[in-house]
Short mmCIF file of C-alpha atoms in Angstrom, two decimals:
data_model
loop_
_atom_site.label_atom_id
_atom_site.label_comp_id
_atom_site.label_asym_id
_atom_site.label_seq_id
_atom_site.Cartn_x
_atom_site.Cartn_y
_atom_site.Cartn_z
CA UNK A 29 -1.27 -14.56 -4.84
CA UNK A 30 -1.97 -15.77 -1.33
CA UNK A 31 -2.88 -12.75 0.85
CA UNK A 32 -0.81 -12.51 4.01
CA UNK A 33 -2.27 -10.44 6.86
CA UNK A 34 1.19 -9.32 8.03
CA UNK A 35 1.92 -7.75 4.64
CA UNK A 36 -1.61 -6.35 4.29
CA UNK A 37 -1.38 -4.68 7.71
CA UNK A 38 2.15 -3.47 6.96
CA UNK A 39 1.22 -1.70 3.72
CA UNK A 40 -1.93 -0.12 5.21
CA UNK A 41 -0.47 0.91 8.59
CA UNK A 42 2.84 2.22 7.24
CA UNK A 43 0.96 3.93 4.40
CA UNK A 44 -1.15 5.77 6.97
CA UNK A 45 1.91 6.71 9.05
CA UNK A 46 4.07 7.84 6.15
CA UNK A 47 1.18 9.73 4.57
CA UNK A 48 0.56 11.50 7.88
CA UNK A 49 4.26 12.41 8.14
CA UNK A 50 4.27 13.79 4.59
CA UNK A 51 1.13 15.88 5.18
CA UNK A 52 2.46 17.02 8.56
CA UNK A 53 5.67 18.21 6.92
CA UNK A 54 3.77 19.96 4.14
CA UNK A 55 1.09 21.62 6.29
CA UNK A 56 2.90 22.27 9.58
CA UNK A 57 1.80 25.94 9.79
CA UNK A 58 -1.84 24.76 9.67
CA UNK A 59 -1.44 22.63 12.82
CA UNK A 60 -1.68 24.17 16.31
CA UNK A 61 1.65 23.89 18.12
CA UNK A 62 0.10 21.78 20.92
CA UNK A 63 -0.86 19.08 18.39
CA UNK A 64 2.57 18.78 16.74
CA UNK A 65 4.08 16.14 19.03
CA UNK A 66 0.99 13.87 19.20
CA UNK A 67 0.68 13.97 15.41
CA UNK A 68 4.37 13.19 14.86
CA UNK A 69 4.29 10.35 17.42
CA UNK A 70 1.18 8.89 15.76
CA UNK A 71 2.97 8.91 12.38
CA UNK A 72 5.95 7.07 13.87
CA UNK A 73 3.80 4.50 15.70
CA UNK A 74 1.75 3.67 12.60
CA UNK A 75 4.86 3.34 10.47
CA UNK A 76 6.74 1.35 13.09
CA UNK A 77 3.78 -0.96 13.71
CA UNK A 78 3.56 -1.69 10.01
CA UNK A 79 7.27 -2.44 9.74
CA UNK A 80 7.16 -4.79 12.72
CA UNK A 81 4.23 -6.58 11.11
CA UNK A 82 6.21 -7.06 7.90
CA UNK A 83 8.97 -8.84 9.82
CA UNK A 84 6.41 -11.52 10.73
CA UNK A 85 6.11 -12.37 7.05
CA UNK A 86 9.74 -13.43 6.83
CA UNK A 87 10.41 -17.16 6.98
CA UNK A 88 13.49 -16.41 9.11
CA UNK A 89 13.06 -13.01 10.86
CA UNK A 90 16.62 -12.98 12.24
CA UNK A 91 17.82 -12.46 8.66
CA UNK A 92 15.78 -9.25 8.27
CA UNK A 93 18.98 -7.19 8.34
CA UNK A 94 19.89 -8.66 4.95
CA UNK A 95 17.03 -6.62 3.44
CA UNK A 96 19.30 -3.55 3.37
CA UNK A 97 22.16 -5.21 1.51
CA UNK A 98 20.96 -4.83 -2.10
CA UNK A 99 20.13 -1.15 -2.42
CA UNK A 100 21.38 -0.88 -5.99
CA UNK A 101 19.09 -3.56 -7.36
CA UNK A 102 16.25 -4.17 -4.90
CA UNK A 103 13.20 -2.01 -4.19
CA UNK A 104 12.81 -3.92 -0.92
CA UNK A 105 16.29 -2.81 0.17
CA UNK A 106 15.59 0.80 -0.83
CA UNK A 107 12.35 0.70 1.15
CA UNK A 108 14.15 -0.71 4.21
CA UNK A 109 16.90 1.93 4.05
CA UNK A 110 14.46 4.82 3.65
CA UNK A 111 12.24 3.47 6.44
CA UNK A 112 15.29 3.22 8.71
CA UNK A 113 16.20 6.83 7.81
CA UNK A 114 12.65 8.04 8.47
CA UNK A 115 12.74 7.45 12.24
CA UNK A 116 15.91 9.47 13.09
CA UNK A 117 14.65 12.27 10.85
CA UNK A 118 11.34 12.39 12.71
CA UNK A 119 13.05 12.07 16.09
CA UNK A 120 15.41 14.93 15.23
CA UNK A 121 12.54 17.10 14.05
CA UNK A 122 10.65 16.49 17.30
CA UNK A 123 13.75 16.92 19.52
CA UNK A 124 14.69 20.29 18.05
CA UNK A 125 11.02 21.33 17.94
CA UNK A 126 11.56 22.37 14.36
CA UNK A 127 7.90 22.86 13.58
CA UNK A 128 8.74 25.55 11.07
CA UNK A 129 12.22 24.44 10.00
CA UNK A 130 12.07 24.08 6.22
CA UNK A 131 15.03 21.68 6.02
CA UNK A 132 13.46 19.11 8.36
CA UNK A 133 10.10 19.41 6.65
CA UNK A 134 11.47 18.94 3.13
CA UNK A 135 13.65 15.99 4.19
CA UNK A 136 10.77 14.20 5.95
CA UNK A 137 8.31 14.94 3.15
CA UNK A 138 10.64 13.44 0.53
CA UNK A 139 11.68 10.48 2.71
CA UNK A 140 8.08 9.55 3.58
CA UNK A 141 6.81 9.66 0.01
CA UNK A 142 9.85 7.86 -1.39
CA UNK A 143 9.34 5.07 1.15
CA UNK A 144 5.73 4.62 0.00
CA UNK A 145 6.93 4.70 -3.61
CA UNK A 146 9.49 1.96 -2.91
CA UNK A 147 6.84 -0.20 -1.21
CA UNK A 148 4.63 0.11 -4.30
CA UNK A 149 7.54 -0.55 -6.66
CA UNK A 150 8.21 -3.90 -4.95
CA UNK A 151 4.94 -5.04 -6.53
CA UNK A 152 4.91 -2.88 -9.66
CA UNK A 153 8.32 -4.16 -10.75
CA UNK A 154 7.15 -7.79 -10.87
CA UNK A 155 6.68 -8.59 -14.57
CA UNK A 156 5.26 -12.11 -13.91
CA UNK A 157 2.22 -10.47 -12.25
CA UNK A 158 0.70 -8.37 -15.00
CA UNK A 159 -2.04 -6.92 -12.78
CA UNK A 160 0.65 -5.18 -10.73
CA UNK A 161 3.13 -4.37 -13.50
CA UNK A 162 1.62 -0.94 -14.29
CA UNK A 163 2.15 2.67 -13.08
CA UNK A 164 -1.34 2.64 -11.53
CA UNK A 165 0.03 0.42 -8.76
CA UNK A 166 2.37 3.06 -7.34
CA UNK A 167 -0.08 5.89 -8.12
CA UNK A 168 -2.79 4.17 -6.07
CA UNK A 169 -0.42 3.42 -3.19
CA UNK A 170 0.62 7.08 -3.05
CA UNK A 171 -2.94 8.41 -3.27
CA UNK A 172 -4.29 6.07 -0.58
CA UNK A 173 -1.37 6.99 1.67
CA UNK A 174 -1.96 10.74 1.25
CA UNK A 175 -5.72 10.30 1.72
CA UNK A 176 -5.25 8.49 5.03
CA UNK A 177 -2.52 10.88 6.14
CA UNK A 178 -4.55 13.93 5.16
CA UNK A 179 -7.60 12.72 7.05
CA UNK A 180 -5.59 11.89 10.17
CA UNK A 181 -3.92 15.31 10.02
CA UNK A 182 -7.33 16.96 9.71
CA UNK A 183 -8.54 15.04 12.79
CA UNK A 184 -5.56 16.18 14.89
CA UNK A 185 -6.04 19.75 13.65
CA UNK A 186 -9.77 19.74 14.39
CA UNK A 187 -9.24 18.30 17.86
CA UNK A 188 -7.03 21.32 18.66
CA UNK A 189 -9.35 23.88 17.08
CA UNK A 190 -7.01 24.55 14.16
CA UNK A 191 -7.75 25.49 10.58
CA UNK A 192 -8.75 22.28 8.78
CA UNK A 193 -9.65 23.77 5.42
CA UNK A 194 -6.45 22.81 3.60
CA UNK A 195 -6.22 19.29 5.05
CA UNK A 196 -9.91 18.59 4.34
CA UNK A 197 -9.52 19.82 0.76
CA UNK A 198 -6.39 17.71 0.29
CA UNK A 199 -8.20 14.63 1.65
CA UNK A 200 -11.14 15.19 -0.69
CA UNK A 201 -8.94 15.58 -3.78
CA UNK A 202 -6.79 12.55 -2.94
CA UNK A 203 -9.82 10.37 -2.09
CA UNK A 204 -11.56 11.14 -5.40
CA UNK A 205 -8.32 10.65 -7.34
CA UNK A 206 -7.66 7.36 -5.54
CA UNK A 207 -11.17 6.16 -6.34
CA UNK A 208 -10.73 6.95 -10.04
CA UNK A 209 -7.29 5.35 -10.07
CA UNK A 210 -8.60 2.16 -8.48
CA UNK A 211 -11.51 1.94 -10.94
CA UNK A 212 -9.01 2.24 -13.82
CA UNK A 213 -6.95 -0.51 -12.18
CA UNK A 214 -9.99 -2.80 -11.96
CA UNK A 215 -10.87 -2.08 -15.61
CA UNK A 216 -7.50 -3.23 -16.89
CA UNK A 217 -6.94 -6.11 -14.50
CA UNK A 218 -9.11 -8.64 -16.41
CA UNK A 219 -7.47 -8.15 -19.81
CA UNK A 220 -4.00 -7.85 -18.29
CA UNK A 221 -4.28 -11.25 -16.61
CA UNK A 222 -5.47 -13.16 -19.68
CA UNK A 223 -2.08 -14.86 -19.99
CA UNK A 224 -1.92 -18.17 -21.84
CA UNK A 225 0.73 -20.87 -21.98
CA UNK A 226 1.80 -19.94 -25.51
CA UNK A 227 2.40 -16.30 -24.59
CA UNK A 228 4.11 -17.22 -21.34
CA UNK A 229 6.56 -19.59 -23.05
CA UNK A 230 7.05 -17.43 -26.14
CA UNK A 231 6.12 -20.38 -28.37
CA UNK A 232 3.92 -19.04 -31.17
CA UNK A 233 4.19 -21.67 -33.93
CA UNK A 234 1.33 -23.79 -32.57
CA UNK A 235 -1.06 -23.94 -29.64
CA UNK A 236 0.89 -24.88 -26.52
CA UNK A 237 -0.75 -26.79 -23.70
CA UNK A 238 0.34 -28.30 -20.41
CA UNK A 239 0.58 -32.10 -20.46
CA UNK A 240 1.41 -32.69 -16.80
CA UNK A 241 1.85 -30.42 -13.75
CA UNK A 242 4.83 -32.48 -12.60
CA UNK A 243 3.64 -32.97 -9.02
CA UNK A 244 0.88 -34.87 -7.24
CA UNK A 245 0.49 -32.69 -4.15
CA UNK A 246 0.74 -29.06 -3.00
CA UNK A 247 4.12 -27.37 -3.30
CA UNK A 248 5.55 -24.07 -2.06
CA UNK A 249 4.71 -22.47 -5.41
CA UNK A 250 1.09 -23.68 -5.44
CA UNK A 251 0.56 -22.61 -1.82
CA UNK A 252 2.08 -19.12 -2.17
CA UNK A 253 1.38 -18.15 -5.79
CA UNK A 254 -1.96 -19.80 -6.58
CA UNK A 255 -4.99 -18.48 -4.74
CA UNK A 256 -8.42 -19.31 -6.12
CA UNK A 257 -11.74 -17.69 -5.22
CA UNK A 258 -15.00 -17.35 -7.18
CA UNK A 259 -15.11 -14.24 -9.36
CA UNK A 260 -18.46 -13.20 -7.85
CA UNK A 261 -16.93 -13.13 -4.36
CA UNK A 262 -14.01 -11.03 -5.56
CA UNK A 263 -16.39 -8.57 -7.23
CA UNK A 264 -18.34 -8.31 -3.97
CA UNK A 265 -15.15 -7.28 -2.16
CA UNK A 266 -14.61 -4.60 -4.81
CA UNK A 267 -18.15 -3.26 -4.36
CA UNK A 268 -17.66 -3.02 -0.60
CA UNK A 269 -14.05 -1.92 -0.17
CA UNK A 270 -13.74 0.94 -2.65
CA UNK A 271 -16.98 2.78 -1.69
CA UNK A 272 -16.08 2.29 1.97
CA UNK A 273 -12.68 3.95 1.45
CA UNK A 274 -13.86 6.83 -0.71
CA UNK A 275 -17.10 7.62 1.13
CA UNK A 276 -15.52 7.42 4.59
CA UNK A 277 -12.71 9.72 3.41
CA UNK A 278 -15.15 12.26 1.98
CA UNK A 279 -17.33 12.08 5.10
CA UNK A 280 -14.26 12.48 7.30
CA UNK A 281 -13.13 15.53 5.32
CA UNK A 282 -16.60 17.03 5.73
CA UNK A 283 -16.66 16.33 9.50
CA UNK A 284 -13.23 17.81 10.11
CA UNK A 285 -13.96 20.84 7.89
CA UNK A 286 -16.85 21.56 10.26
CA UNK A 287 -14.62 21.06 13.30
CA UNK A 288 -15.84 17.59 14.32
CA UNK A 289 -12.78 15.57 15.34
CA UNK A 290 -14.89 12.66 16.63
CA UNK A 291 -16.69 12.26 13.31
CA UNK A 292 -13.37 12.41 11.49
CA UNK A 293 -11.87 9.84 13.86
CA UNK A 294 -14.65 7.34 13.17
CA UNK A 295 -14.11 7.86 9.44
CA UNK A 296 -10.36 7.23 9.87
CA UNK A 297 -11.18 3.80 11.35
CA UNK A 298 -13.70 3.01 8.61
CA UNK A 299 -11.21 3.99 5.93
CA UNK A 300 -8.56 1.83 7.60
CA UNK A 301 -10.93 -1.17 7.44
CA UNK A 302 -11.72 -0.39 3.80
CA UNK A 303 -8.02 -0.24 2.97
CA UNK A 304 -7.42 -3.62 4.66
CA UNK A 305 -10.12 -5.09 2.40
CA UNK A 306 -8.74 -3.35 -0.70
CA UNK A 307 -5.21 -4.56 0.02
CA UNK A 308 -6.44 -8.13 0.61
CA UNK A 309 -8.13 -7.95 -2.80
CA UNK A 310 -4.94 -6.51 -4.31
CA UNK A 311 -3.19 -9.79 -3.48
CA UNK A 312 -6.13 -12.16 -3.95
CA UNK A 313 -6.77 -11.01 -7.54
CA UNK A 314 -3.13 -11.03 -8.63
CA UNK A 315 -2.24 -13.98 -10.81
CA UNK A 316 1.39 -15.02 -11.01
CA UNK A 317 2.37 -16.47 -14.37
CA UNK A 318 3.79 -19.56 -12.65
CA UNK A 319 0.20 -20.81 -12.26
CA UNK A 320 0.22 -21.76 -15.95
CA UNK A 321 2.93 -24.36 -15.28
CA UNK A 322 0.74 -25.97 -12.62
CA UNK A 323 -2.40 -26.44 -14.70
CA UNK A 324 -4.18 -23.22 -13.63
CA UNK A 325 -5.53 -20.63 -16.01
CA UNK A 326 -6.45 -20.68 -19.71
CA UNK A 327 -4.47 -22.83 -22.15
#
């Protein structure tokens, strides 16, 4: 699949924001009262920035409102509705200063995590892309979101001399779990994408092969669904992105546990860069089955 920066930035930025909102709702008593508003505003800005970026991916942005019209059948619509609900919930929580109100906290915690889940399900539900069509897709999205949110929460807490023990521990657990989950994803991705023409067409009586691609130049399908890079280059991105995410998260948790907000802040930026690389790879390595009908992939 062709990686699009607007979608990459959207999933990373909104994942950070929604993860921060979920952790903020769960660990509100751990955060000094003076840091509540800046943390909540940061969660809204990250989420809003990501959503605005996603609009840039639309061929016709003025039709974005149509994304909420198919809630019963579309994960994209469910994501749009939940994201739209997230902002008034956060605004209400901030307006009423409900830092300890259980109802607001539960509602925001559920809404934030469900929005991340819906984002992941947009990709996981796509059967033609076998690398994505697996529960690890949504598990990894959730874990990366909670890792980033936990680390940001720990930074805000440390900068206000709060107790960072719980947030640092949460960040460490989520970072290690996310690393293991991503390694499992990489292990299955090669075998899962070994799709051949015979399997794709369902014809099993003889060896099927493509005689002609049916076009002489690039088409919309070949531009959007076929993205080719050397395997060695893709492996290099794996070796850089995943260690960068996990190690920066663990280092950030260690810094904030010891009360260093600046060290944690630098690690937040490094993890953000690592997630941008990981998400680019998520798209670059995905192989849509339509490539077989255009002469790409094994026979």
